[in-house]
Every structure is written in structure tokens, then in C-alpha cells.
Coordinates of C-alpha atoms and ligand atoms in Angstrom, one line a residue:
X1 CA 57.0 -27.9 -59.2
X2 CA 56.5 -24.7 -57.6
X3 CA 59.3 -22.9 -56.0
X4 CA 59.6 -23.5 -52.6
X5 CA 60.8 -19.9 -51.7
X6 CA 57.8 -18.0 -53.3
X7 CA 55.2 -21.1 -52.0
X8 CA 56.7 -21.5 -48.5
X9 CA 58.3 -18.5 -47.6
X10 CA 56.4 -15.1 -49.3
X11 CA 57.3 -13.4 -46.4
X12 CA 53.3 -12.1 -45.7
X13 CA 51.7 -14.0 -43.3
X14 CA 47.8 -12.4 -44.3
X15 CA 49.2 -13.7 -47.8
X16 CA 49.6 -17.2 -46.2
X17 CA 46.4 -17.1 -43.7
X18 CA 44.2 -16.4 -47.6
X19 CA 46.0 -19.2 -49.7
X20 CA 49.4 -19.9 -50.5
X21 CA 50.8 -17.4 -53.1
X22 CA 52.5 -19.1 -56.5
X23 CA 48.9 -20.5 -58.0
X24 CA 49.8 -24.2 -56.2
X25 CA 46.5 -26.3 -55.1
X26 CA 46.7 -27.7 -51.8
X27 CA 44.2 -30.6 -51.2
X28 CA 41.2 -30.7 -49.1
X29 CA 41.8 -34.6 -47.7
X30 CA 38.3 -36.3 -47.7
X31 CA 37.8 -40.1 -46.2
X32 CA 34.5 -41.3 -47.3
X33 CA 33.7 -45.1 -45.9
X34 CA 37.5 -45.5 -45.5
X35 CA 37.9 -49.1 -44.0
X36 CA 41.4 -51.0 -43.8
X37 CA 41.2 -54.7 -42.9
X38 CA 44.7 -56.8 -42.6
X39 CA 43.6 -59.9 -42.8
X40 CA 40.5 -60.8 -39.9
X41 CA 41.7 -57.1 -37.9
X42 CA 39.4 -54.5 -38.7
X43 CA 42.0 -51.7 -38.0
X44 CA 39.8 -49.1 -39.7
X45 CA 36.0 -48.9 -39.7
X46 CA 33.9 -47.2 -42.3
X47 CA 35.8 -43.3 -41.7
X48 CA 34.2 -40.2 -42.9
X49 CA 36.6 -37.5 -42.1
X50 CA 37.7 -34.2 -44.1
X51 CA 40.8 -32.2 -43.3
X52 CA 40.4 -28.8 -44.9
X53 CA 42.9 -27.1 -47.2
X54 CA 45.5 -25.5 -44.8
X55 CA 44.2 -27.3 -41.6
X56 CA 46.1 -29.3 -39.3
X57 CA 44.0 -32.1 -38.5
X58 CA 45.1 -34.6 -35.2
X59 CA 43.8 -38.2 -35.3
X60 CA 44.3 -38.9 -31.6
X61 CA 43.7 -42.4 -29.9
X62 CA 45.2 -45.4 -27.7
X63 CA 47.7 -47.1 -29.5
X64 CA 46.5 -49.7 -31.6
X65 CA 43.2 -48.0 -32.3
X66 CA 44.1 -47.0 -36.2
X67 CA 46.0 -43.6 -36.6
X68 CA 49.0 -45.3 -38.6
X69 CA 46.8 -47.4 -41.2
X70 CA 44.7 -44.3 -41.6
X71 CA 47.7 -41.9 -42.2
X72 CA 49.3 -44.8 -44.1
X73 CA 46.5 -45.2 -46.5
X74 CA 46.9 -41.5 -47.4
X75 CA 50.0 -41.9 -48.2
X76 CA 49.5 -45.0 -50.4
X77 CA 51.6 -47.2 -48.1
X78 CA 48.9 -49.0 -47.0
X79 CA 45.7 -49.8 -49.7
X80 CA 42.3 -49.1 -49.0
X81 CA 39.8 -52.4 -48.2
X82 CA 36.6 -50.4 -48.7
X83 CA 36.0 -46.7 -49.6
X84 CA 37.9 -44.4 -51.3
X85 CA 40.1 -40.8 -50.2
X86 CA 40.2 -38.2 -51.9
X87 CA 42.4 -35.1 -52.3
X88 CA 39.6 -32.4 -53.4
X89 CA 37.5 -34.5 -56.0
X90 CA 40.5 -36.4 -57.1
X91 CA 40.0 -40.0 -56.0
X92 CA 43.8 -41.4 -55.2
X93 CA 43.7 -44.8 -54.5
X94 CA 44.8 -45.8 -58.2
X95 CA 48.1 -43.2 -57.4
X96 CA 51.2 -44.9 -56.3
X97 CA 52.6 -42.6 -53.5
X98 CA 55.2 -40.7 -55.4
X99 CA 52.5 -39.5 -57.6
X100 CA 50.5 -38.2 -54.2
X101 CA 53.1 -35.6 -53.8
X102 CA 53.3 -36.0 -50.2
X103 CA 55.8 -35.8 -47.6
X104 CA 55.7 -37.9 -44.1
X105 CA 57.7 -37.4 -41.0
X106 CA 58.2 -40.2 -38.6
X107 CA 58.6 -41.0 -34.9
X108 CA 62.2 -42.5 -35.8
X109 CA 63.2 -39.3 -38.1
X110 CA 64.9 -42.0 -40.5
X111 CA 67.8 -39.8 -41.4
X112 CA 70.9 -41.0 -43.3
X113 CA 73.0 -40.8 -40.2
X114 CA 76.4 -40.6 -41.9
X115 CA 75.7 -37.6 -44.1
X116 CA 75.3 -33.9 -43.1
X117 CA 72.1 -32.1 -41.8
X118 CA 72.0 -30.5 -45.4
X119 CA 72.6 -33.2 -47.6
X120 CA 69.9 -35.1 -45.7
X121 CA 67.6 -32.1 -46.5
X122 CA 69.0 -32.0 -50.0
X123 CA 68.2 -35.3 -50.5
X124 CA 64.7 -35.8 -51.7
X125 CA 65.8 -32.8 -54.3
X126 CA 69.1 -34.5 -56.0
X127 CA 66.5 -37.8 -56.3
X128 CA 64.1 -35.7 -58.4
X129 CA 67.2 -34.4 -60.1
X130 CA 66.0 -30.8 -59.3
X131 CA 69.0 -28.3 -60.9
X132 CA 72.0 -27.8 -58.2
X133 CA 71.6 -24.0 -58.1
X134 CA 67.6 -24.5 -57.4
X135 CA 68.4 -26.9 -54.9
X136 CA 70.9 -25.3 -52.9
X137 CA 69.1 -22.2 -52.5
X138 CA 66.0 -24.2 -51.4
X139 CA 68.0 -26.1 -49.0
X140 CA 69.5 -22.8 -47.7
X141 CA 65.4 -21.3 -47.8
X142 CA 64.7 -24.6 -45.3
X143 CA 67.7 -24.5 -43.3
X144 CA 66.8 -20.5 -42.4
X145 CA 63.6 -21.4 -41.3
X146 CA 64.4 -24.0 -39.1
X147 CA 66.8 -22.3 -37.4
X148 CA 69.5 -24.9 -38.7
X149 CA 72.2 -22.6 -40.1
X150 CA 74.2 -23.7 -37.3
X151 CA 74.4 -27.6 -37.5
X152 CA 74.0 -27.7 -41.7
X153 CA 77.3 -29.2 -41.8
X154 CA 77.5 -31.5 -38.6
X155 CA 77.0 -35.1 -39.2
X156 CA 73.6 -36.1 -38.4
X157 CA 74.3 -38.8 -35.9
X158 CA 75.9 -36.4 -33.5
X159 CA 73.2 -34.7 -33.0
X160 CA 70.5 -34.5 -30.5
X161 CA 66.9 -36.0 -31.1
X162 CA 65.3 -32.6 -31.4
X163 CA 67.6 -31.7 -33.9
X164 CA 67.1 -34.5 -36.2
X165 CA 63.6 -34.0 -36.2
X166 CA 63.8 -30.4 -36.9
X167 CA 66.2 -32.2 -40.0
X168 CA 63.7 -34.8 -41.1
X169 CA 61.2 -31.7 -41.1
X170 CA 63.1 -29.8 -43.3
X171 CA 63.7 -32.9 -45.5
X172 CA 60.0 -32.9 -46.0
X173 CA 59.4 -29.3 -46.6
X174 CA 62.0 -29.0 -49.2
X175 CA 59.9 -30.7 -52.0
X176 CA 57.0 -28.2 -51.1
X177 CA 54.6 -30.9 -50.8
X178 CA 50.7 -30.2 -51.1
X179 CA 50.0 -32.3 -48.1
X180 CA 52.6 -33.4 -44.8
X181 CA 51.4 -36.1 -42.3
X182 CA 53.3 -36.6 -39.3
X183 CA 53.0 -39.7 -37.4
X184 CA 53.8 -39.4 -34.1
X185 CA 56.9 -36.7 -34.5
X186 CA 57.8 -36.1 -30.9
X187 CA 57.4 -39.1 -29.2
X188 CA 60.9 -39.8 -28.8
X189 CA 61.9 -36.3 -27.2
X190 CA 62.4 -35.2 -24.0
X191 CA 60.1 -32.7 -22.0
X192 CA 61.7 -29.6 -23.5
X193 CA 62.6 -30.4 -26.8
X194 CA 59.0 -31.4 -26.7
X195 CA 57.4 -28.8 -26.4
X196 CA 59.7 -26.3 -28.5
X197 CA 59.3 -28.5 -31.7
X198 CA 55.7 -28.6 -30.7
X199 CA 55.3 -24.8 -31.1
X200 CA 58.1 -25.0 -34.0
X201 CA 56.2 -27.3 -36.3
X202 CA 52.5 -25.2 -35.6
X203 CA 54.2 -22.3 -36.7
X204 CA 55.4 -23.4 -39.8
X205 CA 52.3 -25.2 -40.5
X206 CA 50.5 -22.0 -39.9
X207 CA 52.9 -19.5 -42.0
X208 CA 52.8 -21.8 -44.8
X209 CA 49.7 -22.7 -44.5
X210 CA 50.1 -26.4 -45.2
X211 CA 47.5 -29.0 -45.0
X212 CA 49.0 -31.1 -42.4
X213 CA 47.5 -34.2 -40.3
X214 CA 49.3 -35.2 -37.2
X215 CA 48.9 -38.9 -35.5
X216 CA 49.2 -38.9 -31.9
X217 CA 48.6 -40.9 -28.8
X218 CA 49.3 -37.6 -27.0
X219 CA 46.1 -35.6 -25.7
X220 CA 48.4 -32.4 -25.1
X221 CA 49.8 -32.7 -28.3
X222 CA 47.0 -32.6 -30.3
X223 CA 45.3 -30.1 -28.6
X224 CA 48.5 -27.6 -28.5
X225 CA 48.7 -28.4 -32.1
X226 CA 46.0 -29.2 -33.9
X227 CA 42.7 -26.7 -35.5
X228 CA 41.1 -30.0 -35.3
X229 CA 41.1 -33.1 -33.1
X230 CA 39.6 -36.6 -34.7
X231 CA 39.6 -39.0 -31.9
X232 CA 39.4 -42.6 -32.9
X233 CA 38.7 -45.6 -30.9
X234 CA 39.1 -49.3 -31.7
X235 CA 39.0 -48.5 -35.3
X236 CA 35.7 -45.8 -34.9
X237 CA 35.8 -42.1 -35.5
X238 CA 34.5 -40.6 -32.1
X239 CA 33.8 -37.2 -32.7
X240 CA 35.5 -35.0 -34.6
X241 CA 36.0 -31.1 -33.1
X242 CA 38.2 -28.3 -32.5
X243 CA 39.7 -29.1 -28.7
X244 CA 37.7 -26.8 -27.1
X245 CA 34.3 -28.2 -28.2
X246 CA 35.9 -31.4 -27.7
X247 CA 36.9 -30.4 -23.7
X248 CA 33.5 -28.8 -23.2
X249 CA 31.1 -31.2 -25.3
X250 CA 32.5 -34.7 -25.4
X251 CA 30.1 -36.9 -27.7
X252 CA 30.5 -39.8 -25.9
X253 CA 32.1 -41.1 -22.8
X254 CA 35.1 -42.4 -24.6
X255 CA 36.0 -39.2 -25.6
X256 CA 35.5 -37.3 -22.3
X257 CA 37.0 -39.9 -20.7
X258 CA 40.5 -39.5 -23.0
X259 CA 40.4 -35.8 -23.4
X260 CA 41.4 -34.0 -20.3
X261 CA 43.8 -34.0 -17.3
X262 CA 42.7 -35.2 -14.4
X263 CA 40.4 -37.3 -16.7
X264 CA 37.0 -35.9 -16.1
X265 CA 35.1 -38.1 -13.3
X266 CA 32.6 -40.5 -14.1
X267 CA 30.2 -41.5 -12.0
X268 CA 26.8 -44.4 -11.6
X269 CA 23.4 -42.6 -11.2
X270 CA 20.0 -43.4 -11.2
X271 CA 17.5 -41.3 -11.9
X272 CA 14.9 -40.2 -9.3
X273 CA 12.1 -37.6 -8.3
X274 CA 9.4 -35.9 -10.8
X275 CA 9.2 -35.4 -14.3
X276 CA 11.0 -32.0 -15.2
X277 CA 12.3 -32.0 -12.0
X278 CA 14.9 -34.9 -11.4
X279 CA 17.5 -35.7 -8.5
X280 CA 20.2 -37.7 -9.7
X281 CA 21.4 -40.6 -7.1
X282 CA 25.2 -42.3 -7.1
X283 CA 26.4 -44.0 -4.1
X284 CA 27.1 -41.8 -1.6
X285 CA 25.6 -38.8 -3.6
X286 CA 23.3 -36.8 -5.1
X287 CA 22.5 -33.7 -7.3
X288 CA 19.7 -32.4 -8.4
X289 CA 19.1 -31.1 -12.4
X290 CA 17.0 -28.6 -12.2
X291 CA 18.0 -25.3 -13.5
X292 CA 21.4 -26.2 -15.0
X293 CA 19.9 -28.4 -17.6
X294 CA 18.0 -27.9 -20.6
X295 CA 14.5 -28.8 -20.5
X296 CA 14.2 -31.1 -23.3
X297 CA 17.0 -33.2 -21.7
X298 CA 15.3 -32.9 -18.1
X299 CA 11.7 -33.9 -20.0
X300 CA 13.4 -37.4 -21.9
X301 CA 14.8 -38.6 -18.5
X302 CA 12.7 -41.4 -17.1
X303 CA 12.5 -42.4 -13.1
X304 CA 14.6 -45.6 -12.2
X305 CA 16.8 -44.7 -15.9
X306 CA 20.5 -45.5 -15.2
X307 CA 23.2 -43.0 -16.4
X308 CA 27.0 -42.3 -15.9
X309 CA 27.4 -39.0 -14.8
X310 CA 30.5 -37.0 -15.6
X311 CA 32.4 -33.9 -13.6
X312 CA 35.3 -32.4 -15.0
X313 CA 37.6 -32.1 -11.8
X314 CA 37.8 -28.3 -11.9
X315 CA 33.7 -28.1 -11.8
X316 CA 34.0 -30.1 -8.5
X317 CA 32.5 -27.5 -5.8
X318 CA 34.2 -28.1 -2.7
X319 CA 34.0 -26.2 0.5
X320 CA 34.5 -26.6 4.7
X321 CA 32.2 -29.1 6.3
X322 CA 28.9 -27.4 7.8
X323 CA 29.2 -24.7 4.6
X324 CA 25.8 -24.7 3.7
X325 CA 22.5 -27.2 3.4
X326 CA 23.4 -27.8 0.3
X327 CA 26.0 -30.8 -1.3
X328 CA 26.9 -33.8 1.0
X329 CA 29.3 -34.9 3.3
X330 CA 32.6 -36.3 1.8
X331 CA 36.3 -36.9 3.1
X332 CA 39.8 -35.6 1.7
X333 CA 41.6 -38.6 1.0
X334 CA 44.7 -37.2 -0.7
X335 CA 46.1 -34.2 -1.8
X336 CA 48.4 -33.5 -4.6
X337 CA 50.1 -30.3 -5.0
X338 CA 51.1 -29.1 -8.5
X339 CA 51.7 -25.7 -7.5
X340 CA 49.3 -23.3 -9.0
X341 CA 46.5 -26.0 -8.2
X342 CA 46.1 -28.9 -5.7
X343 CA 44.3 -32.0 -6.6
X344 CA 42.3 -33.7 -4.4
X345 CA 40.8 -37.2 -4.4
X346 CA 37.8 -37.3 -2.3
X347 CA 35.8 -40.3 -0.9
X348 CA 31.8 -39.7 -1.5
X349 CA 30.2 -42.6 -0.4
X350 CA 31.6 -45.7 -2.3
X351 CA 32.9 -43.8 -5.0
X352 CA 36.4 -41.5 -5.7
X353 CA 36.0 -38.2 -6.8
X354 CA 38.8 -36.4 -8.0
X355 CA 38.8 -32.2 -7.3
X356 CA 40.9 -29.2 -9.1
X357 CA 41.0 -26.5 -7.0
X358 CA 43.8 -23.5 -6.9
X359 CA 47.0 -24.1 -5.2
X360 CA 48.3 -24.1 -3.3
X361 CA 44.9 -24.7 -1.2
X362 CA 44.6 -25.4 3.0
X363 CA 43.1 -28.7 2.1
X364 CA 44.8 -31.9 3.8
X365 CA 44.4 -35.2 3.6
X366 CA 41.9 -36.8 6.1
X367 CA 40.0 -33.7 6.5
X368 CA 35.8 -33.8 6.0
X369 CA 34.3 -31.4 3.2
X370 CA 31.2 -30.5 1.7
X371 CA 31.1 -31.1 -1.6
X372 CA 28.3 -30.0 -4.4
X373 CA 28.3 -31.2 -7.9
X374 CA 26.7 -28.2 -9.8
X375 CA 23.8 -29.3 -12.4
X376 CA 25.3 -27.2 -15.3
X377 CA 28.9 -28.5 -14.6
X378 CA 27.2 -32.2 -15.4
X379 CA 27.6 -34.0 -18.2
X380 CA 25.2 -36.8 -18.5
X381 CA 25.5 -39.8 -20.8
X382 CA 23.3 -42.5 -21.9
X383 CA 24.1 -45.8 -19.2
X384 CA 24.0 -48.0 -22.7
X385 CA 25.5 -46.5 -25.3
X386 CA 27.4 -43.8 -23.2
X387 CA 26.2 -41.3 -26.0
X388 CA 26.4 -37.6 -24.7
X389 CA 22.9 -36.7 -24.2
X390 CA 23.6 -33.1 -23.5
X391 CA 24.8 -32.6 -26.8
X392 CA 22.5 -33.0 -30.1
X393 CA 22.0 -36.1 -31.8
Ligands
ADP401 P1 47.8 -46.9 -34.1 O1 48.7 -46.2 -35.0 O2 46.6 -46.1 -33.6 O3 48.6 -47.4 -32.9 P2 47.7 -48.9 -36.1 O4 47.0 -48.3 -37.3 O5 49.1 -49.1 -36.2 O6 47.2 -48.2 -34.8 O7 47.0 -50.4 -35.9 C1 45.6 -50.6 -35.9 C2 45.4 -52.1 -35.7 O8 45.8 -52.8 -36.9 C3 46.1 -52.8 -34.6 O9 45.3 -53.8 -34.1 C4 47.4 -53.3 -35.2 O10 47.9 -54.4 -34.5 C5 46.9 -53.7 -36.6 N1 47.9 -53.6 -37.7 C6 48.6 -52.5 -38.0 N2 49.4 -52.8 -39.0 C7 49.3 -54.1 -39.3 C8 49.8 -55.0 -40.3 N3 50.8 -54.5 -41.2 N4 49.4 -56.3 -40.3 C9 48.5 -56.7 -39.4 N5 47.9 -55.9 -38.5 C10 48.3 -54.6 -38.4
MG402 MG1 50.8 -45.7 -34.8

């Protein structure tokens, strides 16, 4: 095994960002037709996925929509029904998982609560029998980093949440793994904790350039976290981007609909008007796409064609009644200050509209407003399928 001082901790982070130093492999994870069955529950469904060497990766999704058995089946806790993983070409579903060589932190830190923070580090060493001299100054290596010296010899269960995670994280980089998952590591921390272990864990990830995956219900988390997001859905791989692409091009409504906060509005249209030139018509609403849309979009639309129409709240153009001919008539019907920007719900017609606009704003509840939905702010998908058609097939 390699050391885990040279591998983890070379001191050069331009020698980390180009590969880790010490000659070890870490694997490129590669899902190819990855389904999990238990029993009649199809908890995964047919997943192609790759998580490049170095990456951290974020399968995000409701609960119950298959992170675990995915992450699981990586590990080699759960089998694989159909398919196969690989880590580079090496097919692993004939390895048991302590000859995957990788190391998992949990939601519940599972920590021997009786022993000190350093022998529960220690611990996956003295297992693997790895000489005491060796060990120790590994342990000391992971303790350094993690900002641990402090606690090493306090007894686990007297200490906070955020510190026994920071613990259980250490336990897993002490073996210098080639690949750690995390399934849902910060759930059970509070706001700040939260958001320091957040930042902690990227920046190990990125100095040691680890090939990392990280399961999470959490849409902050992943995108504060992650190079990647893979949102899942009932099983189904979504779309798979880095959180920008996924904030700005959602491929579906599912996934604008999860990733963003407000939640991006979504709204029933019909289409209406000339070819080339449409208007599109909600209750209470309308906007017209010329300009802000590209042509090849504007040419498939069909008159009478039903879509849902999405806004992000921010894109909401709000202004004064009388401002202008163009937009329409709308009410305030609440205001919710968050101190650098006010959210607004407003009442269009039949339908709720939620507004971002920056706080704290003279807007109050009750109040009438002209409101615009700007073509290019639109995001229009597909009133079947709710498939992004914006976006290339
Ligand atoms: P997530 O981590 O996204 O919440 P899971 O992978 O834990 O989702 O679960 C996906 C689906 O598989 C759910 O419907 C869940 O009830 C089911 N499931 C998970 N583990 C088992 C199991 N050991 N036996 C039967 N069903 C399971
Ligand atoms: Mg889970």
C-alpha cells in the first residue's frame, strides 16, 4: 500500500491538481446498464454514469429514488441485478469489498464510541496489521489535516457531531483508499457545522485529489460540493452536469424543478400566433418568443401544442403598474424578506408566480404590478414528456 503521507499529503497542490504523486492508480468509476432489483422494487434502472479519476461526483435525488443501492453496489455491499461497474477497465462485481479498496463514510459516523478519536482513526490500520511505527505517524499525518490535534485523546462519545464526522473522515483516509463514497455525511449536523465540514471535506478531496462520490438528498450540498451533479429520479439518471449547466439547462422538468431555490416556476401554456413567430398563452398570461428563442425551436412549435413553461424566480421582470405596454397586470400577494433579496409570490391570472428581486425592495403585499416574462429567461418543455426542448436532444 502506498504511503499515505507521500500519496495524501506531498505538500504541492499543482502536484495534486496533475495526479497523485507515489505512482498509485486511482479509478475512473464507470456504471454501464447498472440495474439493482430487491425483489419486485426496481431501485435502480439501467445506469450509465462515469465519475472521472479525481472527480467528486454527487448523485442527488428524493429519498427513496436510489443513491444508497447505487453507492452500495460500488462498494460491493449490495450485488449488481444487471450490468456491471467498473473501476477503469477492471470489472469488480466478482471482488468482495475488501478487495475494492475503498473507504465509505456514513450519515451515522459509526465510530467505536468508547475509544479515543485516534484509536478510532487507527483502527482500520491495526486490522490490516500495518507496522505500529507506520501507523502512528499516519494517524498523526490524518489527525494534522483535520485539524484534530486537539480532541486525539478525548473519548469519542463526548464529542460533538461535527467532530465525529471529521473522525470517521479521517478513519477513512488513513488507509489511502483509491476511491471514498460518502453517503449522506452531514445530514445529521447543524447549520454551521454544516457548512464548515462541507468546505472541509471539498478541500481535502481537492488537495488529494481523491475520486470521491457523494449521495445526497441535499441540492446545496451537492452543488457546494460536487464537479459533478447526477440527479436521479425513481430509479432514472436525469441528467448528469456540472451545477451550473444543470441551474441554467435542466434536461427535463424533473430536474429544473429539484435544482434551484425558490424552485424555478412552472407554468401551463398553449401555443398561439404564426409560425416562427409564436405567443405563448397561460391563464392569466402571455409572452411572446420571438427573439429570445432560437429559430429551430420557434420553427418545431405547432399552434394549439401544449407546453409547461418554466421561469427561474430571479428572471421574473417585475415593475410598477402602468410601467410600460408591455407584460400584464398581476397582484403582490406576499412578500418575503431574506435580506439581500425579497421574494414575492404574485397572482397572474389563475396561476402563482413566485419573483426574486433585490432586497430589501418597496414591494408590499396587496400592491398591483406589471409583470413581463422575458422570452430568453424561458425555458420551455415538452407538455408530454417534460423533455427540455431548449436544450439538444
Ligand atoms: P435513496 O438512498 O435514494 O433514498 P435507496 O437506494 O435507499 O434510495 O432505495 C431505493 C429503493 O429501494 C427504495 O424504494 C427503497 O425502499 C428500496 N430498498 C432499498 N434497500 C432495500 C432493501 N435492502 N430491500 C428492499 N428494498 C430496498
Ligand atoms: Mg440513501
Amino acid at each position: 500500500m502506498p504511503d499515505v503521507g507521500s500519496a495524501i499529503f506531498g505538500g504541492c497542490a499543482g502536484c495534486a491538481a496533475v495526479g497523485r504523486p507515489g505512482g498509485l492508480v486511482v479509478a475512473t468509476v464507470r456504471f454501464e446498464a447498472v440495474t439493482k432489483r430487491y425483489g419486485n422494487v426496481s431501485a435502480v434502472r439501467s445506469l450509465n454514469l462515469i465519475c472521472p479519476q479525481g472527480e467528486m461526483l454527487a448523485l442527488l435525488g428524493p429519498s427513496g429514488c436510489g443513491k444508497s443501492s447505487t453507492l452500495k453496489m460500488v462498494a460491493g455491499i449490495e450485488a449488481v441485478t444487471e450490468g456491471e461497474i467498473y473501476f477503469d477497465d477492471r470489472p469488480v462485481s466478482a471482488l468482495t469489498p475488501g478487495a475494492r479498496d475503498i473507504a465509505m463514510v456514513f450519515e451515522d459516523y459509526a465510530l467505536y464510541p468508547h475509544l479515543s478519536a485516534r484509536d478510532n482513526i487507527a483502527f482500520p490500520l491495526s486490522v490490516r496489521g500495518v507496522p505500529a511505527k507506520t501507523a502512528a505517524e499516519r494517524v498523526a499525518s490524518v489527525i494534522d489535516l483535520l485539524g484534530l490535534g486537539g480532541m486525539a485523546g478525548d473519548t469519542v462519545r463526548d464529542l460533538s457531531g461535527g467532530a465525529q464526522q471529521r473522525i470517521s473522515i479521517g478513519r477513512a483516509l488513513v488507509r489511502d483508499p483509491e476511491l471514498i463514497l460518502f453517503d449522506e455525511p452531514l445530514s445529521h449536523l447543524d447549520g454551521d457545522q454544516k457548512v464548515q465540514l462541507r468546505a472541509e471535506i471539498k478541500r481535502l478531496q481537492q488537495t488529494a485529489h481523491l475520486t470521491s462520490i457523494l449521495v445526497t438528498h441535499d441540492q446545496s450540498e451537492a452543488i457546494a460540493m460536487a464537479d459533478r451533479v447526477a440527479v436521479m429520479n425513481d430509479g432514472v439518471l436525469q441528467q448528469v452536469a456540472t451545477p451550473a449547466e444543470l441551474y441554467a439547462r435542466p434536461a427535463n422538468e424533473f430536474v429544473a424543478n429539484f435544482i434551484g431555490e425558490p424552485p424555478m416556476n412552472l407554468l401551463s401554456a398553449t401555443v398561439e400566433g404564426e409560425e416562427g413567430a409564436p405567443v405563448l398563452v397561460g391563464a392569466g398570461w402571455q409572452a411572446p418568443l420571438n427573439g429570445g428563442t432560437e429559430t429551430e425551436v420557434l420553427r418545431a412549435l405547432r399552434s394549439g401544442e401544449r407546453l409547461t413553461v418554466g421561469i427561474r424566480p430571479e428572471h421574473v421582470a417585475i415593475a410598477p403598474p402602468g410601467a410600460g405596454p408591455s407584460g400584464f397586470e398581476a397582484r403582490v400577494a406576499a412578500v418575503e424578506p431574506r435580506g439581500d433579496s425579497d421574494i414575492l409570490t404574485l397572482q397572474l391570472g389563475t396561476e402563482r408566480v413566485t419573483a426574486e428581486v433585490d432586497g430589501p425592495s418597496r414591494w408590499r403585499s396587496g400592491e398591483r404590478a406589471r409583470v413581463a416574462l422575458p422570452a430568453e429567461a424561458l425555458h420551455l418543455f415538452c407538455g408530454e414528456c417534460g423533455h427540455n426542448l431548449r436544450r439538444a436532444a
